[in-house]
PDB file of N, CA and C in Angstrom:
ATOM      1  N   MET P   1     111.798 105.423  81.047  1.00 96.00           N
ATOM      2  CA  MET P   1     112.370 104.192  81.540  1.00 96.00           C
ATOM      3  C   MET P   1     111.322 103.495  82.409  1.00 96.00           C
ATOM      4  N   GLU P   2     111.185 102.198  82.187  1.00 98.00           N
ATOM      5  CA  GLU P   2     110.258 101.381  82.970  1.00 98.00           C
ATOM      6  C   GLU P   2     111.067 100.390  83.802  1.00 98.00           C
ATOM      7  N   VAL P   3     110.885 100.418  85.120  1.00 98.00           N
ATOM      8  CA  VAL P   3     111.652  99.563  86.023  1.00 98.00           C
ATOM      9  C   VAL P   3     110.685  98.728  86.854  1.00 98.00           C
ATOM     10  N   LYS P   4     110.943  97.419  86.900  1.00 98.00           N
ATOM     11  CA  LYS P   4     110.105  96.511  87.684  1.00 98.00           C
ATOM     12  C   LYS P   4     110.986  95.604  88.526  1.00 98.00           C
ATOM     13  N   VAL P   5     110.570  95.405  89.768  1.00 98.00           N
ATOM     14  CA  VAL P   5     111.205  94.420  90.639  1.00 98.00           C
ATOM     15  C   VAL P   5     110.225  93.261  90.749  1.00 98.00           C
ATOM     16  N   LEU P   6     110.688  92.078  90.358  1.00 98.00           N
ATOM     17  CA  LEU P   6     109.842  90.895  90.393  1.00 98.00           C
ATOM     18  C   LEU P   6     110.156  90.081  91.636  1.00 98.00           C
ATOM     19  N   GLY P   7     109.110  89.711  92.374  1.00 96.00           N
ATOM     20  CA  GLY P   7     109.309  88.896  93.564  1.00 96.00           C
ATOM     21  C   GLY P   7     108.057  88.855  94.411  1.00 96.00           C
ATOM     22  N   ALA P   8     107.982  87.842  95.247  1.00 89.00           N
ATOM     23  CA  ALA P   8     106.773  87.599  96.033  1.00 89.00           C
ATOM     24  C   ALA P   8     106.760  88.307  97.381  1.00 89.00           C
ATOM     25  N   GLY P   9     107.644  89.250  97.582  1.00 86.00           N
ATOM     26  CA  GLY P   9     107.655  89.980  98.840  1.00 86.00           C
ATOM     27  C   GLY P   9     108.626  89.426  99.866  1.00 86.00           C
ATOM     28  N   CYS P  10     109.540  88.587  99.424  1.00 90.00           N
ATOM     29  CA  CYS P  10     110.551  88.034 100.333  1.00 90.00           C
ATOM     30  C   CYS P  10     111.522  89.145 100.749  1.00 90.00           C
ATOM     31  N   ALA P  11     112.334  88.875 101.748  1.00 96.00           N
ATOM     32  CA  ALA P  11     113.272  89.880 102.256  1.00 96.00           C
ATOM     33  C   ALA P  11     114.221  90.365 101.163  1.00 96.00           C
ATOM     34  N   LYS P  12     114.732  89.449 100.341  1.00 96.00           N
ATOM     35  CA  LYS P  12     115.654  89.845  99.269  1.00 96.00           C
ATOM     36  C   LYS P  12     114.943  90.676  98.210  1.00 96.00           C
ATOM     37  N   CYS P  13     113.681  90.356  97.948  1.00 96.00           N
ATOM     38  CA  CYS P  13     112.907  91.129  96.969  1.00 96.00           C
ATOM     39  C   CYS P  13     112.731  92.565  97.461  1.00 96.00           C
ATOM     40  N   ASN P  14     112.399  92.707  98.737  1.00 96.00           N
ATOM     41  CA  ASN P  14     112.240  94.041  99.321  1.00 96.00           C
ATOM     42  C   ASN P  14     113.570  94.790  99.346  1.00 96.00           C
ATOM     43  N   GLN P  15     114.648  94.065  99.612  1.00 98.00           N
ATOM     44  CA  GLN P  15     115.981  94.675  99.634  1.00 98.00           C
ATOM     45  C   GLN P  15     116.353  95.199  98.249  1.00 98.00           C
ATOM     46  N   LEU P  16     116.057  94.408  97.206  1.00 98.00           N
ATOM     47  CA  LEU P  16     116.358  94.845  95.839  1.00 98.00           C
ATOM     48  C   LEU P  16     115.544  96.084  95.488  1.00 98.00           C
ATOM     49  N   GLU P  17     114.278  96.100  95.851  1.00 97.00           N
ATOM     50  CA  GLU P  17     113.433  97.263  95.557  1.00 97.00           C
ATOM     51  C   GLU P  17     114.008  98.528  96.206  1.00 97.00           C
ATOM     52  N   THR P  18     114.403  98.424  97.462  1.00 97.00           N
ATOM     53  CA  THR P  18     114.982  99.562  98.175  1.00 97.00           C
ATOM     54  C   THR P  18     116.277 100.013  97.517  1.00 97.00           C
ATOM     55  N   LEU P  19     117.124  99.061  97.166  1.00 98.00           N
ATOM     56  CA  LEU P  19     118.413  99.368  96.543  1.00 98.00           C
ATOM     57  C   LEU P  19     118.226 100.035  95.178  1.00 98.00           C
ATOM     58  N   VAL P  20     117.258  99.550  94.402  1.00 98.00           N
ATOM     59  CA  VAL P  20     116.971 100.137  93.087  1.00 98.00           C
ATOM     60  C   VAL P  20     116.516 101.589  93.255  1.00 98.00           C
ATOM     61  N   LYS P  21     115.625 101.835  94.203  1.00 98.00           N
ATOM     62  CA  LYS P  21     115.134 103.199  94.427  1.00 98.00           C
ATOM     63  C   LYS P  21     116.263 104.126  94.867  1.00 98.00           C
ATOM     64  N   GLN P  22     117.129 103.643  95.759  1.00 98.00           N
ATOM     65  CA  GLN P  22     118.262 104.453  96.217  1.00 98.00           C
ATOM     66  C   GLN P  22     119.217 104.760  95.065  1.00 98.00           C
ATOM     67  N   THR P  23     119.471 103.757  94.225  1.00 98.00           N
ATOM     68  CA  THR P  23     120.391 103.937  93.102  1.00 98.00           C
ATOM     69  C   THR P  23     119.825 104.925  92.091  1.00 98.00           C
ATOM     70  N   LEU P  24     118.533 104.824  91.800  1.00 98.00           N
ATOM     71  CA  LEU P  24     117.898 105.774  90.883  1.00 98.00           C
ATOM     72  C   LEU P  24     118.001 107.195  91.434  1.00 98.00           C
ATOM     73  N   GLN P  25     117.818 107.340  92.739  1.00 97.00           N
ATOM     74  CA  GLN P  25     117.927 108.658  93.366  1.00 97.00           C
ATOM     75  C   GLN P  25     119.354 109.192  93.239  1.00 97.00           C
ATOM     76  N   GLU P  26     120.347 108.328  93.469  1.00 97.00           N
ATOM     77  CA  GLU P  26     121.751 108.733  93.332  1.00 97.00           C
ATOM     78  C   GLU P  26     122.067 109.171  91.907  1.00 97.00           C
ATOM     79  N   LEU P  27     121.425 108.511  90.935  1.00 97.00           N
ATOM     80  CA  LEU P  27     121.645 108.839  89.527  1.00 97.00           C
ATOM     81  C   LEU P  27     120.838 110.064  89.096  1.00 97.00           C
ATOM     82  N   GLY P  28     119.989 110.574  89.986  1.00 97.00           N
ATOM     83  CA  GLY P  28     119.179 111.744  89.668  1.00 97.00           C
ATOM     84  C   GLY P  28     118.028 111.439  88.733  1.00 97.00           C
ATOM     85  N   LYS P  29     117.564 110.191  88.745  1.00 97.00           N
ATOM     86  CA  LYS P  29     116.463 109.793  87.860  1.00 97.00           C
ATOM     87  C   LYS P  29     115.187 109.634  88.671  1.00 97.00           C
ATOM     88  N   GLU P  30     114.132 110.272  88.201  1.00 96.00           N
ATOM     89  CA  GLU P  30     112.826 110.129  88.834  1.00 96.00           C
ATOM     90  C   GLU P  30     112.033 109.111  88.041  1.00 96.00           C
ATOM     91  N   VAL P  31     112.127 107.869  88.478  1.00 97.00           N
ATOM     92  CA  VAL P  31     111.474 106.766  87.779  1.00 97.00           C
ATOM     93  C   VAL P  31     110.651 105.982  88.787  1.00 97.00           C
ATOM     94  N   LYS P  32     109.420 105.668  88.420  1.00 97.00           N
ATOM     95  CA  LYS P  32     108.574 104.846  89.280  1.00 97.00           C
ATOM     96  C   LYS P  32     109.058 103.399  89.189  1.00 97.00           C
ATOM     97  N   VAL P  33     109.169 102.755  90.337  1.00 98.00           N
ATOM     98  CA  VAL P  33     109.575 101.352  90.385  1.00 98.00           C
ATOM     99  C   VAL P  33     108.334 100.526  90.696  1.00 98.00           C
ATOM    100  N   ASP P  34     107.945  99.670  89.753  1.00 98.00           N
ATOM    101  CA  ASP P  34     106.789  98.803  89.951  1.00 98.00           C
ATOM    102  C   ASP P  34     107.236  97.501  90.597  1.00 98.00           C
ATOM    103  N   LYS P  35     106.455  97.033  91.551  1.00 97.00           N
ATOM    104  CA  LYS P  35     106.737  95.759  92.209  1.00 97.00           C
ATOM    105  C   LYS P  35     105.734  94.743  91.678  1.00 97.00           C
ATOM    106  N   VAL P  36     106.232  93.653  91.111  1.00 98.00           N
ATOM    107  CA  VAL P  36     105.379  92.619  90.535  1.00 98.00           C
ATOM    108  C   VAL P  36     105.457  91.383  91.421  1.00 98.00           C
ATOM    109  N   THR P  37     104.306  90.978  91.976  1.00 97.00           N
ATOM    110  CA  THR P  37     104.271  89.820  92.866  1.00 97.00           C
ATOM    111  C   THR P  37     103.467  88.661  92.286  1.00 97.00           C
ATOM    112  N   ASP P  38     102.837  88.884  91.159  1.00 95.00           N
ATOM    113  CA  ASP P  38     101.988  87.878  90.520  1.00 95.00           C
ATOM    114  C   ASP P  38     102.852  86.841  89.797  1.00 95.00           C
ATOM    115  N   PHE P  39     102.799  85.575  90.259  1.00 94.00           N
ATOM    116  CA  PHE P  39     103.679  84.546  89.707  1.00 94.00           C
ATOM    117  C   PHE P  39     103.529  84.319  88.202  1.00 94.00           C
ATOM    118  N   PRO P  40     102.302  84.277  87.654  1.00 96.00           N
ATOM    119  CA  PRO P  40     102.207  84.117  86.191  1.00 96.00           C
ATOM    120  C   PRO P  40     102.904  85.252  85.431  1.00 96.00           C
ATOM    121  N   THR P  41     102.796  86.474  85.946  1.00 96.00           N
ATOM    122  CA  THR P  41     103.470  87.610  85.307  1.00 96.00           C
ATOM    123  C   THR P  41     104.977  87.468  85.430  1.00 96.00           C
ATOM    124  N   ILE P  42     105.449  87.076  86.618  1.00 97.00           N
ATOM    125  CA  ILE P  42     106.886  86.871  86.823  1.00 97.00           C
ATOM    126  C   ILE P  42     107.401  85.812  85.854  1.00 97.00           C
ATOM    127  N   MET P  43     106.672  84.717  85.726  1.00 96.00           N
ATOM    128  CA  MET P  43     107.094  83.628  84.835  1.00 96.00           C
ATOM    129  C   MET P  43     107.043  84.041  83.368  1.00 96.00           C
ATOM    130  N   SER P  44     106.175  85.007  83.036  1.00 97.00           N
ATOM    131  CA  SER P  44     106.088  85.459  81.637  1.00 97.00           C
ATOM    132  C   SER P  44     107.383  86.128  81.182  1.00 97.00           C
ATOM    133  N   TYR P  45     108.195  86.577  82.136  1.00 98.00           N
ATOM    134  CA  TYR P  45     109.509  87.149  81.818  1.00 98.00           C
ATOM    135  C   TYR P  45     110.584  86.069  81.731  1.00 98.00           C
ATOM    136  N   GLY P  46     110.198  84.805  81.980  1.00 97.00           N
ATOM    137  CA  GLY P  46     111.168  83.715  81.955  1.00 97.00           C
ATOM    138  C   GLY P  46     111.971  83.621  83.239  1.00 97.00           C
ATOM    139  N   VAL P  47     111.504  84.286  84.283  1.00 97.00           N
ATOM    140  CA  VAL P  47     112.209  84.299  85.570  1.00 97.00           C
ATOM    141  C   VAL P  47     111.758  83.116  86.406  1.00 97.00           C
ATOM    142  N   MET P  48     112.723  82.313  86.843  1.00 93.00           N
ATOM    143  CA  MET P  48     112.419  81.165  87.686  1.00 93.00           C
ATOM    144  C   MET P  48     112.872  81.389  89.126  1.00 93.00           C
ATOM    145  N   SER P  49     113.748  82.363  89.342  1.00 95.00           N
ATOM    146  CA  SER P  49     114.240  82.610  90.688  1.00 95.00           C
ATOM    147  C   SER P  49     114.261  84.105  90.951  1.00 95.00           C
ATOM    148  N   THR P  50     113.662  84.483  92.070  1.00 96.00           N
ATOM    149  CA  THR P  50     113.560  85.889  92.428  1.00 96.00           C
ATOM    150  C   THR P  50     114.547  86.206  93.543  1.00 96.00           C
ATOM    151  N   PRO P  51     114.872  87.452  93.728  1.00 98.00           N
ATOM    152  CA  PRO P  51     114.322  88.633  93.072  1.00 98.00           C
ATOM    153  C   PRO P  51     114.883  88.798  91.663  1.00 98.00           C
ATOM    154  N   ALA P  52     114.167  89.582  90.873  1.00 98.00           N
ATOM    155  CA  ALA P  52     114.628  89.880  89.520  1.00 98.00           C
ATOM    156  C   ALA P  52     114.366  91.357  89.230  1.00 98.00           C
ATOM    157  N   LEU P  53     115.179  91.901  88.345  1.00 99.00           N
ATOM    158  CA  LEU P  53     115.045  93.301  87.940  1.00 99.00           C
ATOM    159  C   LEU P  53     114.812  93.352  86.441  1.00 99.00           C
ATOM    160  N   VAL P  54     113.747  94.061  86.051  1.00 99.00           N
ATOM    161  CA  VAL P  54     113.410  94.237  84.641  1.00 99.00           C
ATOM    162  C   VAL P  54     113.490  95.727  84.324  1.00 99.00           C
ATOM    163  N   VAL P  55     114.262  96.068  83.294  1.00 98.00           N
ATOM    164  CA  VAL P  55     114.391  97.453  82.856  1.00 98.00           C
ATOM    165  C   VAL P  55     113.977  97.521  81.398  1.00 98.00           C
ATOM    166  N   ASP P  56     112.961  98.326  81.122  1.00 98.00           N
ATOM    167  CA  ASP P  56     112.432  98.486  79.762  1.00 98.00           C
ATOM    168  C   ASP P  56     112.135  97.143  79.104  1.00 98.00           C
ATOM    169  N   GLY P  57     111.524  96.225  79.877  1.00 97.00           N
ATOM    170  CA  GLY P  57     111.087  94.944  79.339  1.00 97.00           C
ATOM    171  C   GLY P  57     112.149  93.867  79.269  1.00 97.00           C
ATOM    172  N   THR P  58     113.382  94.181  79.665  1.00 98.00           N
ATOM    173  CA  THR P  58     114.482  93.219  79.603  1.00 98.00           C
ATOM    174  C   THR P  58     114.909  92.825  81.014  1.00 98.00           C
ATOM    175  N   VAL P  59     114.996  91.508  81.261  1.00 98.00           N
ATOM    176  CA  VAL P  59     115.465  91.029  82.561  1.00 98.00           C
ATOM    177  C   VAL P  59     116.962  91.308  82.652  1.00 98.00           C
ATOM    178  N   LYS P  60     117.350  92.108  83.631  1.00 98.00           N
ATOM    179  CA  LYS P  60     118.758  92.480  83.809  1.00 98.00           C
ATOM    180  C   LYS P  60     119.471  91.567  84.798  1.00 98.00           C
ATOM    181  N   VAL P  61     118.750  91.078  85.797  1.00 98.00           N
ATOM    182  CA  VAL P  61     119.347  90.189  86.800  1.00 98.00           C
ATOM    183  C   VAL P  61     118.222  89.371  87.433  1.00 98.00           C
ATOM    184  N   SER P  62     118.546  88.131  87.796  1.00 98.00           N
ATOM    185  CA  SER P  62     117.562  87.248  88.404  1.00 98.00           C
ATOM    186  C   SER P  62     118.241  86.340  89.422  1.00 98.00           C
ATOM    187  N   GLY P  63     117.575  86.137  90.551  1.00 97.00           N
ATOM    188  CA  GLY P  63     118.058  85.192  91.543  1.00 97.00           C
ATOM    189  C   GLY P  63     119.107  85.719  92.501  1.00 97.00           C
ATOM    190  N   ARG P  64     119.452  87.002  92.388  1.00 97.00           N
ATOM    191  CA  ARG P  64     120.452  87.579  93.293  1.00 97.00           C
ATOM    192  C   ARG P  64     120.266  89.088  93.351  1.00 97.00           C
ATOM    193  N   ILE P  65     120.916  89.677  94.326  1.00 98.00           N
ATOM    194  CA  ILE P  65     120.894  91.132  94.462  1.00 98.00           C
ATOM    195  C   ILE P  65     122.208  91.663  93.907  1.00 98.00           C
ATOM    196  N   PRO P  66     122.144  92.471  92.858  1.00 98.00           N
ATOM    197  CA  PRO P  66     123.379  93.007  92.272  1.00 98.00           C
ATOM    198  C   PRO P  66     124.013  94.070  93.170  1.00 98.00           C
ATOM    199  N   SER P  67     125.276  94.328  92.936  1.00 96.00           N
ATOM    200  CA  SER P  67     125.971  95.387  93.674  1.00 96.00           C
ATOM    201  C   SER P  67     125.464  96.749  93.195  1.00 96.00           C
ATOM    202  N   VAL P  68     125.758  97.774  93.963  1.00 95.00           N
ATOM    203  CA  VAL P  68     125.354  99.133  93.593  1.00 95.00           C
ATOM    204  C   VAL P  68     125.989  99.527  92.266  1.00 95.00           C
ATOM    205  N   SER P  69     127.258  99.163  92.066  1.00 97.00           N
ATOM    206  CA  SER P  69     127.922  99.520  90.799  1.00 97.00           C
ATOM    207  C   SER P  69     127.260  98.811  89.620  1.00 97.00           C
ATOM    208  N   GLU P  70     126.848  97.556  89.804  1.00 98.00           N
ATOM    209  CA  GLU P  70     126.131  96.849  88.734  1.00 98.00           C
ATOM    210  C   GLU P  70     124.799  97.532  88.456  1.00 98.00           C
ATOM    211  N   LEU P  71     124.087  97.901  89.518  1.00 98.00           N
ATOM    212  CA  LEU P  71     122.795  98.561  89.351  1.00 98.00           C
ATOM    213  C   LEU P  71     122.935  99.881  88.610  1.00 98.00           C
ATOM    214  N   LYS P  72     123.969 100.638  88.921  1.00 97.00           N
ATOM    215  CA  LYS P  72     124.168 101.924  88.244  1.00 97.00           C
ATOM    216  C   LYS P  72     124.330 101.724  86.743  1.00 97.00           C
ATOM    217  N   ILE P  73     125.027 100.674  86.341  1.00 96.00           N
ATOM    218  CA  ILE P  73     125.191 100.375  84.915  1.00 96.00           C
ATOM    219  C   ILE P  73     123.848  99.976  84.316  1.00 96.00           C
ATOM    220  N   MET P  74     123.103  99.109  85.007  1.00 97.00           N
ATOM    221  CA  MET P  74     121.812  98.630  84.504  1.00 97.00           C
ATOM    222  C   MET P  74     120.788  99.748  84.376  1.00 97.00           C
ATOM    223  N   LEU P  75     120.883 100.743  85.245  1.00 97.00           N
ATOM    224  CA  LEU P  75     119.875 101.804  85.296  1.00 97.00           C
ATOM    225  C   LEU P  75     120.303 103.092  84.596  1.00 97.00           C
ATOM    226  N   SER P  76     121.498 103.114  84.021  1.00 92.00           N
ATOM    227  CA  SER P  76     121.982 104.324  83.339  1.00 92.00           C
ATOM    228  C   SER P  76     121.454 104.416  81.926  1.00 92.00           C
TER     229      SER P  76
END
């Protein structure tokens, strides 16, 4: 599984990264979470508003922080 958090380092971007790592730990998954801050790369995913979460190359959420229950579904 490949997990990326897209964002320029804003508070919400950092919050999403932390939440994703905590959720993966709760699910018992040892997955590296990559943080992407490069705007051309972020835009290559079609993301116009951050933070965004990409799982296995697919944008799962953009522009908001999902709930823990939503994250568990996205990361299962």
